[in-house]
Coordinates of C-alpha atoms in Angstrom, one line a residue:
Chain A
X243 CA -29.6 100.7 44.8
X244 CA -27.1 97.4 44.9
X245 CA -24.8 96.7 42.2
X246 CA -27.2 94.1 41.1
X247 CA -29.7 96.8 40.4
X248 CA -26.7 99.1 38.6
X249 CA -25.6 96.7 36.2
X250 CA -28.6 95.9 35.5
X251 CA -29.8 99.5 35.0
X252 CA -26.2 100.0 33.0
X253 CA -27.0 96.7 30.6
X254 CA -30.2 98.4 29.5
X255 CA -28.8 102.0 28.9
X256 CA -26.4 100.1 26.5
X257 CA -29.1 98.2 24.6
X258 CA -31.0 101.1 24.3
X259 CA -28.3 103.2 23.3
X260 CA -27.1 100.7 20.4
X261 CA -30.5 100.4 19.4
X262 CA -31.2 104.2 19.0
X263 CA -27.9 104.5 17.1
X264 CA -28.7 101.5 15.0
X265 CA -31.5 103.9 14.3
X266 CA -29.8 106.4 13.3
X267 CA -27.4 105.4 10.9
X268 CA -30.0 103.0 9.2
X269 CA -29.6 105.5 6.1
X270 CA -25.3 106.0 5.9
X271 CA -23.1 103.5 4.0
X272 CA -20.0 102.0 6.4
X273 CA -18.8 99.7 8.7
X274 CA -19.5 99.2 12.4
X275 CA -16.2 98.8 15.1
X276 CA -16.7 97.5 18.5
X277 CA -14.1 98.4 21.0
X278 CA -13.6 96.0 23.9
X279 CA -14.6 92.4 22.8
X280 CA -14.9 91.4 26.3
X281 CA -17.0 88.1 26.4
X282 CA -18.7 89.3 23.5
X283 CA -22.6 89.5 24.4
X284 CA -22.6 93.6 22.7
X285 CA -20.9 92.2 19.8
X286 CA -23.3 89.7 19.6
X287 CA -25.9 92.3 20.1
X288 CA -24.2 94.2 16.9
X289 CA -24.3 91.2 14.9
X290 CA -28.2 91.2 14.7
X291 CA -28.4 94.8 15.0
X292 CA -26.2 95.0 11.9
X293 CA -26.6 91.5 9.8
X294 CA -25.2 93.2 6.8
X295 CA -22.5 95.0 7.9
X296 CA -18.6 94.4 8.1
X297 CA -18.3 94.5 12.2
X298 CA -14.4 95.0 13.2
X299 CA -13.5 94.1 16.6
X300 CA -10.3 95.6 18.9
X301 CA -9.5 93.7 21.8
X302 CA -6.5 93.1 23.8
X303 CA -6.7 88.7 24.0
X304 CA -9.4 86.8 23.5
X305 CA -11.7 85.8 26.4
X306 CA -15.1 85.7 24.6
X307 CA -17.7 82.9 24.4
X308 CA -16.6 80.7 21.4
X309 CA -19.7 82.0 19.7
X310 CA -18.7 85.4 19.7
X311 CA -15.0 85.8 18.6
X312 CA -15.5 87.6 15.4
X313 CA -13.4 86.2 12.0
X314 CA -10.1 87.0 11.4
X315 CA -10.2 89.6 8.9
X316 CA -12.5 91.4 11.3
X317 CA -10.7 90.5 14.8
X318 CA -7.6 93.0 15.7
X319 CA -5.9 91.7 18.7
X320 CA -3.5 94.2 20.5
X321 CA -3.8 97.3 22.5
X322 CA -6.5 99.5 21.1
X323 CA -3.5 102.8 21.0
X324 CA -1.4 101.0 18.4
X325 CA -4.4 98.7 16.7
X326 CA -6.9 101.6 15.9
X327 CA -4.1 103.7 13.9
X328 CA -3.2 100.6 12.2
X329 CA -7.0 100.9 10.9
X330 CA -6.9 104.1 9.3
X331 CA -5.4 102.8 6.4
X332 CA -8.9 100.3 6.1
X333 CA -11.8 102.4 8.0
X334 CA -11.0 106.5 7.6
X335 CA -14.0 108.3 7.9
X336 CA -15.6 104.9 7.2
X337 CA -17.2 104.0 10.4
X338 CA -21.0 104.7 10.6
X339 CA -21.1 102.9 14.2
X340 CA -18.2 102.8 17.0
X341 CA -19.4 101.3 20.3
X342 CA -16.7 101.9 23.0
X343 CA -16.7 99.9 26.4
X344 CA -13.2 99.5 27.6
X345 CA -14.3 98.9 31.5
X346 CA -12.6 96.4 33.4
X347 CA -14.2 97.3 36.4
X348 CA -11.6 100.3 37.4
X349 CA -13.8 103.8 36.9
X350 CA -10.6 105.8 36.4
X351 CA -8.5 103.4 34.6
X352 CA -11.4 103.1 32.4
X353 CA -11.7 106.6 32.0
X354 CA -8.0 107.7 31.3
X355 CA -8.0 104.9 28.6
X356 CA -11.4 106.0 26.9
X357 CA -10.2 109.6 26.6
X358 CA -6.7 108.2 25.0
X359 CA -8.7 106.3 22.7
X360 CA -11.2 108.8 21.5
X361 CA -8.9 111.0 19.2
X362 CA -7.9 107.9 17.5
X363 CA -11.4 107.0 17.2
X364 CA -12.8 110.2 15.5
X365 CA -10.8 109.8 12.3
X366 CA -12.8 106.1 11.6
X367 CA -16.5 107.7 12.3
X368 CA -17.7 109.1 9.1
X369 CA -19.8 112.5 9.3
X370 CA -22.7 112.0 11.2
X371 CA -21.4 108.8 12.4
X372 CA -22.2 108.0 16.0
X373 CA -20.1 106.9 18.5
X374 CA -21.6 104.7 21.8
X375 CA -19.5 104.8 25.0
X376 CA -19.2 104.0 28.5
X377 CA -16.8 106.4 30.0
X378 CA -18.3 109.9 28.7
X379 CA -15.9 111.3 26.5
X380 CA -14.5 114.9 25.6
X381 CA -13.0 114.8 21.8
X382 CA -12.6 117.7 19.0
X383 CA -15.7 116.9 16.5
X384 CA -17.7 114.7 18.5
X385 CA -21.3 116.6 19.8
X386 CA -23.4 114.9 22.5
X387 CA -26.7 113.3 21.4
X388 CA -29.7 113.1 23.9
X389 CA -30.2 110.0 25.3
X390 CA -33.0 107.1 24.4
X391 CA -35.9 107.5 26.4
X392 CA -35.7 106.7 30.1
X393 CA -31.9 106.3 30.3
X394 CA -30.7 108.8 33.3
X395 CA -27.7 111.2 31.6
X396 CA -24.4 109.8 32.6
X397 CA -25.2 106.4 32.5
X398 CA -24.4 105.6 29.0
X399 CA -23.2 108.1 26.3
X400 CA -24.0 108.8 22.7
X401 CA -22.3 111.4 20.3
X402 CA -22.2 112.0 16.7
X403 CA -19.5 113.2 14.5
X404 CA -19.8 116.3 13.1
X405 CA -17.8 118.9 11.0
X406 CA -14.7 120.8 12.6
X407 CA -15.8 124.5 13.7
X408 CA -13.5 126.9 14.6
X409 CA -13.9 127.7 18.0
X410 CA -15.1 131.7 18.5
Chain B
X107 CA -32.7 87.0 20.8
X108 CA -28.9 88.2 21.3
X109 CA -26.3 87.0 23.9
X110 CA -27.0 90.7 25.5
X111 CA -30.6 90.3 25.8
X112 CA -30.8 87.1 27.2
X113 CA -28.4 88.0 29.4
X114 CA -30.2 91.1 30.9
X115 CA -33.7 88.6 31.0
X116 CA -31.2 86.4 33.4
X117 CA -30.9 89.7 35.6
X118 CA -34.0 90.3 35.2
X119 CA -35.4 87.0 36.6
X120 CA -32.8 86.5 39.2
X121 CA -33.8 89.8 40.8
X122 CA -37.4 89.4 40.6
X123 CA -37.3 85.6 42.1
X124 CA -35.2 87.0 45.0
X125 CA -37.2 89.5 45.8
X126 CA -40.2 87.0 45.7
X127 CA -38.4 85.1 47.8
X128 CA -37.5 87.5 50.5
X129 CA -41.3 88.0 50.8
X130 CA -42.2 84.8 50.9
X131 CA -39.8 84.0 54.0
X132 CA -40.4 88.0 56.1
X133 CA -42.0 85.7 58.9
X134 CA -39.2 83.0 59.3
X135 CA -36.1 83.5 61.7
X136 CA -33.1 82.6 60.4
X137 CA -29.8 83.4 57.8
X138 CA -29.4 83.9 54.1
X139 CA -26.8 81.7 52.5
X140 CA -25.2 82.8 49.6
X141 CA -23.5 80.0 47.3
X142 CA -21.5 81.0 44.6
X143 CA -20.3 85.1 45.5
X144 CA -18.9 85.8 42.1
X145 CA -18.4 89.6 41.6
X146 CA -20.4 90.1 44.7
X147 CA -23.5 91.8 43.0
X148 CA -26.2 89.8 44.1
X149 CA -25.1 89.1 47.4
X150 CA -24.7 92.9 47.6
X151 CA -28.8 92.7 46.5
X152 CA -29.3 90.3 49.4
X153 CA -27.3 92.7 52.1
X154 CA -30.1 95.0 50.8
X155 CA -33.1 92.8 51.1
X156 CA -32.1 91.1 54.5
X157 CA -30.2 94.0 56.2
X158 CA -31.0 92.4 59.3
X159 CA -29.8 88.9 58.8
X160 CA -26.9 87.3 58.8
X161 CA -25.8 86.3 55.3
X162 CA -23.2 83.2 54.9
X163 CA -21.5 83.1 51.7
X164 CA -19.6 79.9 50.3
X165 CA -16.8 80.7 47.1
X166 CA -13.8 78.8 46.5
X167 CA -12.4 81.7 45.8
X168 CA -12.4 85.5 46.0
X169 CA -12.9 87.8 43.2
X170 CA -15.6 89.9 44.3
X171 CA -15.0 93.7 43.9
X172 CA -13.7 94.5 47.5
X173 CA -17.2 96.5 48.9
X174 CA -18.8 92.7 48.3
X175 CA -16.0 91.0 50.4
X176 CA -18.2 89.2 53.4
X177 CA -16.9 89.4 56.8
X178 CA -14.8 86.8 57.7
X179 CA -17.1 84.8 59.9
X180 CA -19.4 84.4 57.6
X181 CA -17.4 83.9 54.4
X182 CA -16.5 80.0 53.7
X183 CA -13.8 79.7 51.1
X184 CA -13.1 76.0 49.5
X185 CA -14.9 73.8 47.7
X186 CA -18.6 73.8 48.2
X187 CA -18.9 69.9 48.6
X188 CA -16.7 70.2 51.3
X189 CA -17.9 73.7 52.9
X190 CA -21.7 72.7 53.0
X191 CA -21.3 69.7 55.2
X192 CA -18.6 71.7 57.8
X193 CA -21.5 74.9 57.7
X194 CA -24.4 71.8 59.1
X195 CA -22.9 72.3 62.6
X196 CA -24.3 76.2 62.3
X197 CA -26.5 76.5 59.7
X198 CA -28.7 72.8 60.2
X199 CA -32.3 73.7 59.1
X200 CA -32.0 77.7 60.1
X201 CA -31.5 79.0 56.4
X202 CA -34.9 80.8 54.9
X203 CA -33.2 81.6 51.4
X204 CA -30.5 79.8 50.0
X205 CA -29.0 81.3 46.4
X206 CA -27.6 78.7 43.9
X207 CA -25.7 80.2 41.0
X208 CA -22.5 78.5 40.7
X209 CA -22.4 79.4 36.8
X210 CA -19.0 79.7 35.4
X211 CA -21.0 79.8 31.7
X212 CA -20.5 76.2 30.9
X213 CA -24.0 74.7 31.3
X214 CA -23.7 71.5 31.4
X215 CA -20.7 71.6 34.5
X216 CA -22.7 73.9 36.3
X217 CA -26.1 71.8 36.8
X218 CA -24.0 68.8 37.3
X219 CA -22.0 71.1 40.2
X220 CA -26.1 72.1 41.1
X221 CA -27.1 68.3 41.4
X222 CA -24.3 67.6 43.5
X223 CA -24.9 70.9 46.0
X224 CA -28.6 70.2 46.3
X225 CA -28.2 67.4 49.0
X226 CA -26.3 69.4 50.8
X227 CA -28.2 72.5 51.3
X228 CA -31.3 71.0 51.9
X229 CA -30.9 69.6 55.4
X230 CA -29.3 73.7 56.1
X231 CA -32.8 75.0 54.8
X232 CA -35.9 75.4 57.0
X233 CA -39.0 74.0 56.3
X234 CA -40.6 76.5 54.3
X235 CA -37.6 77.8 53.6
X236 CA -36.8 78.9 49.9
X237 CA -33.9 77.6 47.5
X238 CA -33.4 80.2 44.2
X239 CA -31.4 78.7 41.8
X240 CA -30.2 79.6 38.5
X241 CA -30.1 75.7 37.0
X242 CA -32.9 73.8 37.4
X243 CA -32.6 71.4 40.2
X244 CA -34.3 68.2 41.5
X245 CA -34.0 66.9 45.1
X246 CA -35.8 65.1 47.9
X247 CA -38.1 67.7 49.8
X248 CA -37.7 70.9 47.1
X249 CA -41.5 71.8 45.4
X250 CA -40.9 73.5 42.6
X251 CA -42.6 77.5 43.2
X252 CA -44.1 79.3 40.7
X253 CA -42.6 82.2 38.7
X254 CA -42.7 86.0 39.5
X255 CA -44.9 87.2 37.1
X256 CA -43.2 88.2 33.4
X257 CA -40.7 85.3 33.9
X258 CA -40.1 82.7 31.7
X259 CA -40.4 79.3 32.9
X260 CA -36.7 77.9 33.5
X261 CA -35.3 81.1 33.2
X262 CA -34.6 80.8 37.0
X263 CA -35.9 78.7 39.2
X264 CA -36.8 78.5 42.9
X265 CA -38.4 75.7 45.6
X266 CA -39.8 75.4 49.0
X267 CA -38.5 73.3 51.3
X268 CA -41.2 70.7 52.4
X269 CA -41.8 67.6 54.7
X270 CA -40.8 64.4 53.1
X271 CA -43.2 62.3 51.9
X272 CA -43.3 59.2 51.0
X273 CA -43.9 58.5 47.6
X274 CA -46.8 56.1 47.0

């Protein structure tokens, strides 16, 4: 497969993975929090999944289509490990939709940072709020949901929040 | 239609028009020529459609993940209205598929970047040979080629190098 082929095969699992979760929370009241602006085609994509939500946006600087940088009172600039405990104030257990995608190309890099992220991204997902992400994640209250038809396991991840249980 | 989706149509098509391409040209001898290397995906797609031809890639610069870096002898850094010309000495009516995507997402710079290029790939292409381009082009001795099937007209675009004729 060429790397033509993967991204493309990657750009679908995404899609279909927003989609499904769009899905999913069609019934919970909350807001939606993309994380990784990027040149903002998935927030784009967010937009008209969610035309009547409040989308908040992390990024580190701004390097998205003019189209797609999201308003002010929406837009947090700064790194993600200060920005998103800044937002528990706003969003606690608020969050019906979180899509995370920090990649900037580097697998491991991209990794280490998702896994730093995801225990400050738990407290914003309400119950049975779903969080979308790239690197597959391991968090405290966060269960793996099966993946949209089609999509090969690994490529893209899905998880839902769910109550704290004691470990046996 | 969101910036996402029409994005993964633009995949979509280039893959399928470069693949129709490489069919169309299995009987011609002669290189690939690659203009416009980017992140190196698709000419990592071409290394696996034409595993046994030489592949020449133009880019003024590089920023291609390192697996996508062409060898030296084939890789021509610097301006493409000055590479094109130097690459006639070698490449004069040899190429069978030429790839045009010098997109840096500002449309109208890019086919006015594309309307200068075509001139200068066209004496490189054999006849018969096939130009896929991502804007739409017009030059002397390119007919248009229809669409792989499922793609959108203009979506991407690709030509056959023919005799000139005179017009009436």
């Amino acid at each position: 497969m060429s790397r033509l082929d993967s991204f493309i095969r990657r750009l679908e699992a995404q899609r279909a993975c927003l989609e499904m979760a769009a899905d999913l929370v069609r019934g919970l009241d909350g807001e939606v929090l993309e994380l990784g602006l990027g040149n903002g085609r998935t927030y784009d994509h967010l937009r008209k999944l969610f035309p009547h939500r409040d989308i908040y946006v992390c990024e580190r600087t701004v390097a998205a289509h003019p189209d797609c940088v999201p308003p002010p009172q929406f837009f947090l600039l700064g790194d993600m490990r200060e920005t998103l405990p800044a937002l528990r104030a706003r969003l606690a257990e608020r969050v019906v939709l979180a899509h995370l995608d920090p990649g900037n190309g580097e697998i491991a890099a991209s990794k280490a940072l998702a896994n730093q992220l995801a225990p400050l991204i738990v407290p914003l997902l309400q119950l049975n709020g779903v969080l979308v992400s790239e690197p597959a994640i391991t968090a405290d209250r966060l269960s793996a949901l099966p993946l949209p038809g089609g999509i090969e396991p690994g490529r893209y991840n899905t998880y839902r929040r769910i109550n704290h249980r004691s470990l046996p």
